[in-house]
PDB file of C-alpha atoms in Angstrom:
ATOM      1  CA  PRO A 273     -40.866  -0.913 -85.345  1.00 69.00           C
ATOM      2  CA  ARG A 274     -41.619  -1.352 -81.644  1.00 70.00           C
ATOM      3  CA  VAL A 275     -39.540  -0.699 -78.579  1.00 76.00           C
ATOM      4  CA  LEU A 276     -40.097  -2.370 -75.243  1.00 76.00           C
ATOM      5  CA  CYS A 277     -38.545  -1.149 -72.054  1.00 77.00           C
ATOM      6  CA  LEU A 278     -39.200  -2.432 -68.558  1.00 77.00           C
ATOM      7  CA  LEU A 279     -38.811   0.039 -65.706  1.00 77.00           C
ATOM      8  CA  SER A 280     -39.023  -1.381 -62.236  1.00 76.00           C
ATOM      9  CA  THR A 281     -38.068  -0.736 -58.664  1.00 73.00           C
ATOM     10  CA  TRP A 282     -37.181  -4.425 -58.318  1.00 73.00           C
ATOM     11  CA  PRO A 283     -33.532  -5.427 -58.961  1.00 69.00           C
ATOM     12  CA  TYR A 284     -34.321  -8.201 -61.434  1.00 76.00           C
ATOM     13  CA  LEU A 285     -32.089  -7.006 -64.287  1.00 76.00           C
ATOM     14  CA  THR A 286     -31.123 -10.495 -65.443  1.00 78.00           C
ATOM     15  CA  ALA A 287     -34.665 -11.861 -65.318  1.00 81.00           C
ATOM     16  CA  PHE A 288     -36.119  -8.813 -67.085  1.00 82.00           C
ATOM     17  CA  ARG A 289     -33.442  -9.013 -69.792  1.00 82.00           C
ATOM     18  CA  GLU A 290     -34.165 -12.673 -70.387  1.00 84.00           C
ATOM     19  CA  TYR A 291     -37.910 -12.003 -70.477  1.00 84.00           C
ATOM     20  CA  LEU A 292     -37.455  -9.246 -73.067  1.00 85.00           C
ATOM     21  CA  CYS A 293     -35.137 -11.461 -75.182  1.00 85.00           C
ATOM     22  CA  GLN A 294     -37.687 -14.284 -75.143  1.00 84.00           C
ATOM     23  CA  LEU A 295     -40.479 -11.846 -75.912  1.00 84.00           C
ATOM     24  CA  TYR A 296     -38.508 -10.597 -78.921  1.00 84.00           C
ATOM     25  CA  ARG A 297     -37.978 -14.155 -80.115  1.00 83.00           C
ATOM     26  CA  LEU A 298     -41.676 -14.829 -79.657  1.00 81.00           C
ATOM     27  CA  ALA A 299     -42.689 -11.721 -81.566  1.00 80.00           C
ATOM     28  CA  SER A 300     -40.281 -12.404 -84.421  1.00 80.00           C
ATOM     29  CA  THR A 301     -41.567 -15.952 -84.880  1.00 75.00           C
ATOM     30  CA  THR A 302     -44.817 -15.361 -86.729  1.00 65.00           C
ATOM     31  CA  ASN A 303     -46.471 -18.736 -86.140  1.00 73.00           C
ATOM     32  CA  VAL A 304     -46.024 -18.940 -82.389  1.00 71.00           C
ATOM     33  CA  MET A 305     -47.528 -15.727 -81.056  1.00 72.00           C
ATOM     34  CA  THR A 306     -51.266 -16.111 -80.600  1.00 75.00           C
ATOM     35  CA  THR A 307     -52.000 -13.062 -78.440  1.00 79.00           C
ATOM     36  CA  PRO A 308     -50.882  -9.433 -78.848  1.00 80.00           C
ATOM     37  CA  ILE A 309     -47.463  -8.558 -77.488  1.00 78.00           C
ATOM     38  CA  GLU A 310     -49.088  -6.037 -75.124  1.00 79.00           C
ATOM     39  CA  ARG A 311     -50.688  -8.973 -73.302  1.00 81.00           C
ATOM     40  CA  TYR A 312     -47.266 -10.408 -72.489  1.00 79.00           C
ATOM     41  CA  VAL A 313     -46.070  -7.027 -71.246  1.00 79.00           C
ATOM     42  CA  LEU A 314     -49.181  -6.635 -69.086  1.00 80.00           C
ATOM     43  CA  ASN A 315     -48.567 -10.145 -67.706  1.00 78.00           C
ATOM     44  CA  VAL A 316     -45.038  -9.413 -66.490  1.00 78.00           C
ATOM     45  CA  CYS A 317     -45.922  -5.915 -65.201  1.00 76.00           C
ATOM     46  CA  THR A 318     -49.131  -6.624 -63.278  1.00 78.00           C
ATOM     47  CA  GLU A 319     -49.889 -10.313 -62.961  1.00 77.00           C
ATOM     48  CA  ILE A 320     -46.575 -11.905 -61.984  1.00 76.00           C
ATOM     49  CA  PRO A 321     -45.965 -11.182 -58.325  1.00 73.00           C
ATOM     50  CA  ALA A 322     -42.544 -10.383 -56.956  1.00 71.00           C
ATOM     51  CA  PRO A 323     -41.465 -13.155 -54.622  1.00 72.00           C
ATOM     52  CA  PRO A 324     -42.150 -12.193 -51.020  1.00 69.00           C
ATOM     53  CA  PRO A 325     -39.272 -12.351 -48.551  1.00 65.00           C
ATOM     54  CA  GLY A 326     -38.899 -15.913 -47.423  1.00 62.00           C
ATOM     55  CA  ALA A 327     -40.118 -17.375 -50.736  1.00 61.00           C
ATOM     56  CA  TYR A 328     -37.191 -18.447 -52.879  1.00 66.00           C
ATOM     57  CA  GLU A 329     -38.459 -17.654 -56.381  1.00 73.00           C
ATOM     58  CA  VAL A 330     -41.299 -17.081 -58.772  1.00 75.00           C
ATOM     59  CA  GLN A 331     -40.956 -18.809 -62.138  1.00 78.00           C
ATOM     60  CA  VAL A 332     -42.329 -17.663 -65.484  1.00 79.00           C
ATOM     61  CA  ASN A 333     -42.251 -19.783 -68.621  1.00 79.00           C
ATOM     62  CA  ILE A 334     -42.014 -18.132 -72.011  1.00 79.00           C
ATOM     63  CA  LEU A 335     -41.110 -20.114 -75.152  1.00 78.00           C
ATOM     64  CA  ASN A 336     -38.476 -22.642 -74.106  1.00 78.00           C
ATOM     65  CA  SER A 337     -37.146 -20.611 -71.194  1.00 81.00           C
ATOM     66  CA  THR A 338     -37.948 -20.538 -67.485  1.00 83.00           C
ATOM     67  CA  ILE A 339     -37.296 -17.144 -65.950  1.00 81.00           C
ATOM     68  CA  ARG A 340     -36.760 -17.005 -62.209  1.00 76.00           C
ATOM     69  CA  PHE A 341     -37.398 -13.988 -60.031  1.00 75.00           C
ATOM     70  CA  TRP A 342     -35.323 -14.672 -56.919  1.00 71.00           C
ATOM     71  CA  ALA A 343     -35.678 -13.399 -53.368  1.00 69.00           C
ATOM     72  CA  PRO A 344     -33.541 -14.144 -50.335  1.00 65.00           C
ATOM     73  CA  PRO A 345     -34.959 -15.811 -47.212  1.00 63.00           C
ATOM     74  CA  ALA A 346     -36.688 -13.321 -44.896  1.00 62.00           C
ATOM     75  CA  LYS A 347     -34.356 -13.770 -41.925  1.00 64.00           C
ATOM     76  CA  LEU A 348     -31.010 -13.400 -43.702  1.00 60.00           C
ATOM     77  CA  PRO A 349     -29.416  -9.929 -43.587  1.00 56.00           C
ATOM     78  CA  ILE A 350     -28.231  -9.936 -47.206  1.00 57.00           C
ATOM     79  CA  ALA A 351     -28.852  -7.497 -49.997  1.00 58.00           C
ATOM     80  CA  TYR A 352     -32.083  -8.071 -51.928  1.00 57.00           C
ATOM     81  CA  VAL A 353     -30.563  -8.404 -55.377  1.00 61.00           C
ATOM     82  CA  ALA A 354     -30.314 -10.964 -58.099  1.00 68.00           C
ATOM     83  CA  LEU A 355     -27.502  -9.543 -60.179  1.00 76.00           C
ATOM     84  CA  PRO A 356     -24.727 -11.158 -62.238  1.00 83.00           C
ATOM     85  CA  TYR A 357     -21.802 -10.226 -59.933  1.00 87.00           C
ATOM     86  CA  GLN A 358     -19.392 -12.040 -62.218  1.00 89.00           C
ATOM     87  CA  THR A 359     -19.925  -9.273 -64.788  1.00 90.00           C
ATOM     88  CA  LEU A 360     -18.279  -6.696 -62.519  1.00 91.00           C
ATOM     89  CA  PHE A 361     -15.315  -9.014 -61.888  1.00 94.00           C
ATOM     90  CA  ASP A 362     -14.990  -9.628 -65.638  1.00 93.00           C
ATOM     91  CA  CYS A 363     -14.773  -5.885 -66.244  1.00 92.00           C
ATOM     92  CA  LEU A 364     -12.600  -4.767 -63.347  1.00 93.00           C
ATOM     93  CA  THR A 365      -9.763  -6.177 -61.317  1.00 94.00           C
ATOM     94  CA  VAL A 366     -10.265  -6.862 -57.608  1.00 95.00           C
ATOM     95  CA  ASP A 367      -7.995  -3.897 -56.781  1.00 96.00           C
ATOM     96  CA  ASN A 368     -10.147  -1.601 -58.935  1.00 95.00           C
ATOM     97  CA  ILE A 369     -13.345  -2.907 -57.357  1.00 95.00           C
ATOM     98  CA  LEU A 370     -11.937  -2.217 -53.892  1.00 95.00           C
ATOM     99  CA  THR A 371     -10.837   1.272 -54.966  1.00 95.00           C
ATOM    100  CA  LEU A 372     -14.316   1.880 -56.382  1.00 95.00           C
ATOM    101  CA  TRP A 373     -15.961   0.630 -53.207  1.00 95.00           C
ATOM    102  CA  ASN A 374     -13.675   2.819 -51.103  1.00 95.00           C
ATOM    103  CA  ALA A 375     -14.549   5.873 -53.205  1.00 95.00           C
ATOM    104  CA  LEU A 376     -18.240   5.242 -52.701  1.00 95.00           C
ATOM    105  CA  VAL A 377     -17.884   4.726 -48.955  1.00 95.00           C
ATOM    106  CA  MET A 378     -15.907   7.986 -48.770  1.00 94.00           C
ATOM    107  CA  GLU A 379     -18.678   9.703 -50.769  1.00 93.00           C
ATOM    108  CA  ARG A 380     -16.519  10.687 -53.708  1.00 93.00           C
ATOM    109  CA  LYS A 381     -17.435  11.356 -57.291  1.00 92.00           C
ATOM    110  CA  VAL A 382     -17.383   8.099 -59.284  1.00 93.00           C
ATOM    111  CA  LEU A 383     -17.594   7.964 -63.052  1.00 93.00           C
ATOM    112  CA  LEU A 384     -17.933   4.605 -64.810  1.00 94.00           C
ATOM    113  CA  LEU A 385     -16.959   4.455 -68.481  1.00 93.00           C
ATOM    114  CA  SER A 386     -17.873   1.681 -70.922  1.00 93.00           C
ATOM    115  CA  SER A 387     -18.458   1.163 -74.594  1.00 91.00           C
ATOM    116  CA  GLN A 388     -21.473  -1.043 -73.774  1.00 89.00           C
ATOM    117  CA  TYR A 389     -24.660   0.553 -72.531  1.00 86.00           C
ATOM    118  CA  SER A 390     -25.873  -2.579 -70.759  1.00 83.00           C
ATOM    119  CA  LEU A 391     -22.647  -2.989 -68.775  1.00 89.00           C
ATOM    120  CA  LEU A 392     -22.997   0.479 -67.257  1.00 91.00           C
ATOM    121  CA  THR A 393     -26.393  -0.237 -65.791  1.00 87.00           C
ATOM    122  CA  VAL A 394     -25.551  -3.703 -64.516  1.00 87.00           C
ATOM    123  CA  CYS A 395     -22.195  -2.672 -63.033  1.00 91.00           C
ATOM    124  CA  SER A 396     -23.715   0.417 -61.405  1.00 92.00           C
ATOM    125  CA  GLU A 397     -26.381  -1.698 -59.732  1.00 88.00           C
ATOM    126  CA  ILE A 398     -23.829  -4.275 -58.592  1.00 90.00           C
ATOM    127  CA  VAL A 399     -21.570  -1.564 -57.136  1.00 91.00           C
ATOM    128  CA  CYS A 400     -24.509  -0.072 -55.250  1.00 90.00           C
ATOM    129  CA  SER A 401     -25.421  -3.485 -53.875  1.00 86.00           C
ATOM    130  CA  LEU A 402     -21.851  -3.983 -52.597  1.00 89.00           C
ATOM    131  CA  LEU A 403     -22.477  -1.109 -50.196  1.00 89.00           C
ATOM    132  CA  PHE A 404     -25.086  -3.167 -48.291  1.00 82.00           C
ATOM    133  CA  PRO A 405     -26.167  -2.594 -45.526  1.00 81.00           C
ATOM    134  CA  MET A 406     -25.415   1.001 -46.456  1.00 86.00           C
ATOM    135  CA  ARG A 407     -27.044   2.700 -49.410  1.00 86.00           C
ATOM    136  CA  TRP A 408     -25.817   5.203 -51.988  1.00 90.00           C
ATOM    137  CA  SER A 409     -27.911   8.255 -51.134  1.00 92.00           C
ATOM    138  CA  HIS A 410     -26.312  10.736 -53.530  1.00 94.00           C
ATOM    139  CA  LEU A 411     -26.742  11.438 -57.202  1.00 92.00           C
ATOM    140  CA  TYR A 412     -27.042   8.157 -59.124  1.00 93.00           C
ATOM    141  CA  VAL A 413     -27.344   8.028 -62.926  1.00 92.00           C
ATOM    142  CA  PRO A 414     -26.283   4.618 -64.289  1.00 91.00           C
ATOM    143  CA  LEU A 415     -26.419   5.833 -67.895  1.00 91.00           C
ATOM    144  CA  LEU A 416     -25.919   9.555 -68.346  1.00 90.00           C
ATOM    145  CA  PRO A 417     -27.323  11.000 -71.575  1.00 91.00           C
ATOM    146  CA  ARG A 418     -25.050  13.385 -73.475  1.00 89.00           C
ATOM    147  CA  PHE A 419     -27.212  16.463 -72.866  1.00 91.00           C
ATOM    148  CA  LEU A 420     -26.840  16.002 -69.080  1.00 90.00           C
ATOM    149  CA  CYS A 421     -23.018  15.856 -69.129  1.00 89.00           C
ATOM    150  CA  PRO A 422     -22.744  19.407 -67.643  1.00 89.00           C
ATOM    151  CA  MET A 423     -24.034  17.999 -64.341  1.00 89.00           C
ATOM    152  CA  LEU A 424     -20.674  16.215 -63.936  1.00 89.00           C
ATOM    153  CA  ASP A 425     -19.399  19.556 -62.644  1.00 88.00           C
ATOM    154  CA  ALA A 426     -21.834  19.441 -59.721  1.00 85.00           C
ATOM    155  CA  PRO A 427     -20.265  19.909 -56.288  1.00 88.00           C
ATOM    156  CA  VAL A 428     -21.869  16.739 -54.899  1.00 90.00           C
ATOM    157  CA  PRO A 429     -20.844  13.078 -54.737  1.00 93.00           C
ATOM    158  CA  TYR A 430     -22.162  11.020 -57.594  1.00 93.00           C
ATOM    159  CA  LEU A 431     -22.135   7.611 -59.240  1.00 94.00           C
ATOM    160  CA  VAL A 432     -22.550   8.123 -62.960  1.00 94.00           C
ATOM    161  CA  GLY A 433     -22.088   5.904 -65.989  1.00 93.00           C
ATOM    162  CA  VAL A 434     -20.980   7.409 -69.306  1.00 93.00           C
ATOM    163  CA  VAL A 435     -20.846   5.539 -72.599  1.00 92.00           C
ATOM    164  CA  ARG A 436     -17.501   5.822 -74.373  1.00 91.00           C
ATOM    165  CA  GLU A 437     -18.933   7.651 -77.410  1.00 90.00           C
ATOM    166  CA  ASN A 438     -19.922  10.518 -75.087  1.00 87.00           C
ATOM    167  CA  TRP A 439     -16.627  10.592 -73.176  1.00 87.00           C
ATOM    168  CA  LEU A 440     -14.970  13.358 -75.212  1.00 83.00           C
ATOM    169  CA  HIS A 441     -17.948  15.590 -74.540  1.00 84.00           C
ATOM    170  CA  ALA A 442     -18.283  14.524 -70.879  1.00 85.00           C
ATOM    171  CA  GLN A 443     -14.641  15.028 -69.895  1.00 83.00           C
ATOM    172  CA  ASP A 444     -14.982  18.746 -70.444  1.00 81.00           C
ATOM    173  CA  PHE A 445     -17.336  18.862 -67.466  1.00 86.00           C
ATOM    174  CA  VAL A 446     -15.610  16.514 -65.054  1.00 84.00           C
ATOM    175  CA  SER A 447     -14.401  18.623 -62.184  1.00 71.00           C
ATOM    176  CA  THR A 448     -11.015  18.022 -60.633  1.00 65.00           C
ATOM    177  CA  ASP A 449     -12.046  18.932 -57.056  1.00 61.00           C
ATOM    178  CA  THR A 450     -12.336  16.129 -54.494  1.00 52.00           C
TER     179      THR A 450
END
């Protein structure tokens, strides 16, 4: 068994996810893959440039899919993200999103809870991008491992995501102070 994980400072969650899905399909189809899988990983990590500000996108073709790495025009004062904002609105009501945004602006402790690992990361990134032009400068852990649950009692503002299977353990550490 092999595990592939892309870690990047670039906010291309959707593009990276699609690339990894296509890479999995390519690796599981025995007749199509002609080079080692490591070569494909090296390609996306070192040879495909991030689009510079002002360039709209960089495209990568893998199998039957075209993956686009998007960048905004250089002169527009918008957040540099290419995230599926609809995901957040599918998970939360507009009132809850506004309450969440208000809590972050007021530098409160925010705990996101989901039964899906991938939703926690995506929604955390989207919520952070909604703060633009401000930035979340406090503790930020989009997916908190169980062994780090005691840090939920920290006396600092945080934005933390907890998977539902760890909630019973995590709630013991959630402080009630504001």
